Every structure is written in C-alpha cells, then in structure tokens.
Amino acid sequence: MSMRSDPSFCLDESDDAFEALEGLADMVNGDIHVSGAGYAAVDGVYRIMGVFGAFPLWAQAGGAFLLWRDSSHGRGWEWRIGKSNDYYYVNASNTETPLQGTWTSATGPRSNRDAVEPAPRLTTVWIDELSGAKAEIERLQQCLKEVQVGRPSLAALAAKCPEDDGLRPQAEEAPQQALPQDFPQIAYDEEGFRVVQIQALGVQHHGVVLEPIPNGATVMLHRHKMPGSEELRKELTLSFDASEGHFELVHERKRLEYGLLFVYFKKSAKPPVNRKPKQPPKMSLTLPVPSRHERMSSCLGENDGEPQSSASDSSRCDLFTVHNREHLEL
C-alpha cells in the first residue's frame, strides 16, 4: 500500500516522533556532517573508521582530516578536528559525542594558525535527512487536508502533489565514494609501547611491508584498484626525535583491522653501538734470497776461474746451506 493512500501516515501537528528520532540519531555513531568552518577545508562528511582509545574515530571522506577525542600534549580531554599533532578546531566540553558542547578554534600546543572563526557546526546525516523528511510530511499533510475539504479535481491534485515527489526510492545508485589518497597517522603511547595508528582504508594484509630504520621504520602500503579508487602505492617514514629516546620496531605486534594499521615500537635504554674489533697490524718481512749464481760461487768458490776442490770446500758448502736455511726460516 502506498504511503500517500494511507491516512495514518499523516502525522498530527502535536506528534513528537521526530524529536524522539532526532535524540536517537544523536546517539548513533554514524556519518557526521561538518559545515560552516572558517577554514573551509575541514568541512565535509566524516565517516567512522574505528576506535581511538574508548571513543569513535572519524575520517573525512575524500580528505585528510580526522575527528577524534584525546588528552595528549597536556591539553586535557577534548574532541579534535585536524591531523596528527596538528589541530584546527576543538571541543573541550565533557561530552560523550562531538555533536554536543561548543566548538572553537584550537589554541595552545599543536594548534594550526589557519583555523579561524567561525568554528564548524556538526550534525549527523540522520538529522539532516530527518529534517528534510519532516518538511516533506508537512507538505503531504497539507495536500491531504485539501483533498478532504475541497475535493479538487484529479488534475489539480496531480499538479499539487506530483508522483515524482521524492518519496519513492530512487533507481539510480549513489556514486561510489573515492577513498582518500593519503594515509593519516596518529602516534600515542600505550602499555609501554609507542603506537603509530595509520588510516589504511582498502589496504589488505599482503599490501603492508614494514622495514626497520634507525629510530623508526618505513611502511610500504599497496592498495589495489577498486570501484571509485585507483591503485595506490605509498611509502611512509615513521621516525622519532632522538630527544624522545631510542625506539625499535616490534614487527610481530603489527595489526590491521577495520581500515586501521597499528605499528608498535619498543623504547630501549640506549641505542646499539656498532664497534668493529681491532685488527692486529700487518707485518711484512722481506728476506733477501741469493741468486743461483751467488749460491754456486759461494759454495764452490772461484780462483782464477777454476773451482776449488778440497774437503774444506764441502764443509763450506754445508755451512752455507745451514746458514741460508736459518736465514730463510726467520
């Protein structure tokens, strides 16, 4: 049965169903609309991508900005819109969702000077759609009153309430939302580890390669082609300042879930020192070796061109042999 032909579909003016639905939508951790910011780049639809700490984490669709709650860098608990260590707008109200409380331009540590007033307005997609539906229902109620009172002609009624009034489901599918072309990161400490959380939407386990470097690591990410997004390869360098200490990659704790890559580092007391063992100095000993002619002359002796022949010659040759053997074996 069509909703238009069912009189019970028309809500009475005193009906508070929409107020109840809006309150329910506030508690749903769905997509969030950010609009009206002085720095317009932060505006857009933020889709939930995981959990940071005990609170949801949203990422800007087709952009590089994040929406999360944190208390790092001595700023206290607050909702933040920005990037890792780069904050644009904050909500310091003690609220369970970013839809409540007051948003302002970020000030203090890690604040970005480009973020100017006014602060953005945050609503859920549900609230925006319900607002439009409420206006449409009010129009249909007016149509129904005219039908019940005036009984206008069918032609006049068709002109007042056309068939393609938006209530019927649209046949066209919504265009595929392109995945972001970068991989935003957030670093924090957890249970003795330094954790770097990377938004890696569309990346599979086999598309992640980690390589250790001094005081950090390189992360190679490969996302295959999918509807609405082209193939993407990127190499990220995660490094820490020496003043923070020495960190070593803990490869076995790597985790990829719900579009989030978690890379763990362990802090060590001192960086390893590579020391090469000392090599003993090389010594070169070059000994003179007499030529064959010199040996024969010394052994046989020469006297006016004639060889000497006596018992002493043999002993002198033997002494030469012993002397040269000792000389060569030094």
XYZ file of C-alpha atoms in Angstrom:
330
model
C 0.000 0.000 0.000
C 1.314 3.462 -0.918
C 2.091 5.831 1.939
C 0.105 8.516 0.123
C -3.089 6.428 0.211
C -2.791 5.607 3.931
C -4.272 8.432 6.095
C -2.485 7.079 9.172
C 0.790 8.108 7.557
C -0.052 11.805 8.087
C 1.294 12.862 11.478
C -0.621 15.192 13.734
C 0.976 18.584 14.452
C 1.460 17.589 18.088
C 3.274 14.401 17.202
C 6.749 14.387 18.804
C 8.045 11.352 16.931
C 10.658 13.402 15.119
C 12.049 14.791 18.355
C 12.458 11.262 19.675
C 14.106 10.145 16.423
C 16.485 13.088 16.497
C 17.521 12.184 20.039
C 18.128 8.615 18.917
C 20.171 9.801 15.941
C 22.398 11.814 18.274
C 23.454 8.581 19.955
C 24.206 6.739 16.708
C 27.913 6.758 15.823
C 27.322 7.185 12.093
C 28.474 9.700 9.487
C 28.882 13.287 10.681
C 28.419 16.470 8.663
C 30.955 19.237 9.407
C 29.987 22.595 7.890
C 30.409 26.349 8.220
C 34.027 26.368 9.419
C 36.140 29.495 8.924
C 38.794 27.195 7.451
C 36.584 25.572 4.801
C 38.939 22.661 4.096
C 37.735 20.861 7.250
C 34.093 20.849 6.050
C 32.632 17.649 4.649
C 31.288 14.241 5.594
C 33.270 12.307 8.208
C 32.799 8.544 8.169
C 33.507 6.372 11.201
C 36.680 4.359 10.654
C 37.447 2.774 14.023
C 38.074 3.454 17.688
C 40.759 5.625 19.253
C 41.065 4.883 22.958
C 37.499 4.369 24.162
C 35.861 6.732 21.653
C 34.936 6.560 17.956
C 37.295 7.919 15.311
C 36.014 9.547 12.099
C 37.881 10.346 8.862
C 36.955 12.978 6.283
C 35.628 11.349 3.103
C 37.975 12.270 0.263
C 40.112 14.434 2.576
C 42.941 14.260 5.091
C 41.259 15.472 8.295
C 40.268 13.346 11.314
C 37.756 13.752 14.143
C 38.647 12.114 17.470
C 38.864 12.572 21.250
C 42.205 12.700 23.083
C 44.040 14.263 26.019
C 47.670 14.200 24.796
C 50.215 17.043 24.930
C 48.826 18.378 28.207
C 45.685 19.784 26.609
C 43.146 17.809 28.646
C 40.263 15.773 27.235
C 38.752 17.334 24.126
C 37.254 16.471 20.762
C 39.584 17.492 17.924
C 39.348 18.137 14.195
C 42.703 18.107 12.449
C 45.636 15.867 11.704
C 48.284 14.097 13.758
C 49.891 16.749 16.017
C 48.106 19.468 14.000
C 44.793 20.666 15.476
C 42.338 23.076 13.819
C 39.152 23.059 15.925
C 38.480 21.610 19.396
C 35.537 20.948 21.693
C 36.679 20.924 25.340
C 33.178 20.162 26.686
C 32.896 16.977 28.739
C 30.582 15.211 26.267
C 30.199 11.655 25.038
C 29.769 12.673 21.378
C 31.251 15.513 19.292
C 27.713 16.688 18.430
C 27.324 18.197 21.891
C 29.156 21.072 23.540
C 30.873 24.085 21.988
C 33.465 24.029 19.204
C 36.167 26.728 18.973
C 39.359 27.386 17.041
C 42.272 25.448 18.523
C 44.785 27.376 20.625
C 47.882 26.322 22.542
C 50.236 23.433 21.732
C 49.991 21.821 18.263
C 47.360 24.373 17.073
C 47.203 25.419 13.424
C 47.070 29.161 12.797
C 44.964 28.695 9.642
C 41.967 27.656 11.739
C 39.901 30.814 12.153
C 36.418 31.508 13.414
C 33.674 30.636 12.991
C 34.010 27.138 14.359
C 32.222 24.406 12.389
C 28.741 23.052 13.052
C 28.474 19.273 13.499
C 25.336 17.273 12.712
C 24.638 13.682 11.771
C 23.474 12.599 8.347
C 20.393 11.163 10.048
C 19.383 14.538 11.482
C 19.760 16.268 8.109
C 17.724 13.600 6.353
C 15.034 13.613 9.056
C 14.732 17.386 8.781
C 14.077 17.050 5.064
C 11.592 14.233 5.659
C 9.728 16.282 8.231
C 9.275 19.140 5.754
C 8.018 16.688 3.138
C 5.490 15.208 5.556
C 4.187 18.671 6.396
C 3.629 19.294 2.683
C 1.782 15.985 2.285
C -0.393 16.803 5.274
C -1.453 19.988 3.553
C -2.254 18.020 0.398
C -4.423 15.623 2.404
C -6.365 18.462 4.060
C -7.150 19.959 0.675
C -8.346 16.583 -0.606
C -10.615 16.080 2.423
C -12.055 19.621 2.365
C -12.115 20.916 -1.172
C -12.204 17.695 -3.181
C -10.261 19.282 -6.032
C -10.136 17.745 -9.468
C -7.649 15.000 -10.119
C -5.755 17.273 -12.483
C -5.350 19.953 -9.800
C -4.337 17.331 -7.229
C -1.753 15.877 -9.602
C -0.282 19.326 -10.120
C -0.183 19.924 -6.350
C 1.224 16.521 -5.367
C 3.122 15.066 -8.352
C 4.009 11.403 -8.449
C 7.779 12.013 -8.514
C 7.698 13.874 -5.188
C 10.806 12.173 -3.845
C 9.104 9.622 -1.596
C 9.696 6.722 -3.935
C 13.103 5.002 -3.801
C 15.466 6.277 -6.441
C 16.543 3.747 -9.029
C 19.930 5.355 -9.529
C 22.669 4.121 -7.263
C 24.707 6.643 -5.350
C 28.160 7.215 -6.859
C 30.990 5.326 -5.262
C 32.860 7.439 -2.713
C 36.537 7.673 -3.636
C 38.978 6.558 -0.955
C 41.495 9.152 0.313
C 44.825 9.403 -1.498
C 46.912 9.641 1.663
C 47.208 7.741 4.918
C 46.744 9.999 8.005
C 48.648 8.981 11.143
C 48.285 9.371 14.897
C 51.039 8.471 17.412
C 50.427 7.709 21.083
C 51.868 5.681 23.978
C 50.122 2.535 25.189
C 51.263 -0.027 27.800
C 54.960 0.668 27.350
C 54.820 0.891 23.557
C 54.848 3.820 21.140
C 51.975 3.109 18.745
C 51.512 4.730 15.325
C 47.953 4.343 14.036
C 47.589 4.741 10.261
C 44.326 5.099 8.360
C 44.780 2.484 5.616
C 41.319 2.129 4.086
C 41.205 -0.540 1.367
C 44.655 -1.968 2.178
C 44.880 -5.726 2.764
C 47.372 -7.612 4.958
C 49.526 -8.619 1.976
C 49.749 -4.954 0.992
C 51.708 -3.954 4.121
C 55.511 -4.220 4.363
C 57.479 -2.918 7.374
C 61.231 -2.286 7.369
C 63.167 -1.059 10.442
C 65.332 2.055 10.198
C 67.336 3.838 12.915
C 64.815 5.080 15.492
C 61.794 4.259 13.361
C 60.533 2.271 10.392
C 59.406 2.576 6.784
C 55.878 1.424 5.932
C 55.120 0.435 2.336
C 51.377 0.338 1.582
C 49.721 -1.082 -1.543
C 46.006 -0.637 -2.199
C 44.587 -2.471 -5.216
C 42.234 -0.836 -7.680
C 38.598 -0.882 -6.585
C 35.343 0.832 -7.633
C 35.813 4.581 -7.272
C 39.543 4.396 -6.458
C 42.677 3.728 -8.489
C 45.588 1.522 -7.420
C 47.804 3.308 -4.906
C 51.322 2.635 -3.616
C 52.936 4.795 -0.946
C 55.949 4.603 1.334
C 55.698 6.257 4.748
C 58.645 7.042 7.003
C 57.939 6.815 10.722
C 60.792 8.340 12.727
C 61.165 9.706 16.223
C 63.323 12.525 17.505
C 66.419 11.424 19.397
C 65.356 13.588 22.335
C 62.369 11.262 22.860
C 64.606 8.202 23.195
C 65.504 5.223 21.041
C 62.644 3.157 19.571
C 62.841 -0.241 17.896
C 60.178 -1.740 15.618
C 58.217 -4.665 17.144
C 57.223 -6.376 13.915
C 55.202 -9.210 15.453
C 52.706 -6.797 17.056
C 51.673 -5.250 13.727
C 47.869 -5.216 13.426
C 45.491 -4.312 10.558
C 41.772 -4.186 11.313
C 38.761 -2.126 10.241
C 40.892 0.004 7.938
C 43.420 0.869 10.663
C 47.074 -0.229 10.715
C 48.773 -0.299 14.130
C 52.601 -0.224 14.162
C 54.312 -0.820 17.523
C 57.701 0.400 18.734
C 59.529 -0.513 21.964
C 61.621 2.089 23.738
C 65.100 0.916 24.699
C 67.521 2.446 27.202
C 70.382 3.162 24.792
C 70.805 2.851 21.033
C 73.059 -0.023 19.921
C 76.659 0.921 19.159
C 78.384 -0.881 16.308
C 82.021 -1.443 17.228
C 84.442 -3.167 14.867
C 87.116 -5.366 16.518
C 90.620 -4.005 16.272
C 92.796 -5.846 13.755
C 96.471 -6.517 14.616
C 98.904 -4.533 12.458
C 100.106 -6.335 9.386
C 103.870 -7.026 9.314
C 105.850 -7.586 6.159
C 109.197 -9.401 6.307
C 111.159 -9.477 3.098
C 114.269 -11.603 3.184
C 116.962 -11.454 0.553
C 117.314 -14.654 -1.433
C 120.676 -15.166 -3.161
C 120.640 -15.969 -6.848
C 121.691 -19.342 -8.134
C 124.995 -17.944 -9.382
C 125.757 -16.419 -5.999
C 124.962 -19.682 -4.259
C 127.212 -21.683 -6.606
C 130.012 -19.149 -6.321
C 129.825 -19.184 -2.558
C 129.615 -22.957 -2.356
C 132.300 -23.879 -4.902
C 134.477 -20.826 -4.627
C 136.350 -19.297 -7.587
C 140.111 -18.972 -8.029
C 141.223 -17.650 -11.360
C 138.243 -19.249 -12.971
C 138.954 -22.701 -11.555
C 136.809 -24.418 -8.942
C 138.496 -25.271 -5.686
C 138.471 -28.915 -4.648
C 139.232 -29.850 -1.113
C 137.496 -31.233 1.958
C 137.102 -27.695 3.252
C 135.006 -26.783 0.178
C 132.391 -29.375 1.067
C 132.191 -28.193 4.663
C 131.943 -24.584 3.473
C 129.063 -25.536 1.204
C 127.387 -27.353 4.077
C 127.819 -24.288 6.293
C 126.312 -22.118 3.539
C 123.289 -24.403 3.327
C 122.731 -24.345 7.079
C 123.281 -20.571 7.265
C 120.794 -19.833 4.477
C 118.181 -22.249 5.875
C 118.298 -20.432 9.199
C 118.186 -17.087 7.398
C 115.134 -18.032 5.342
C 113.236 -19.508 8.298
C 113.344 -16.311 10.368
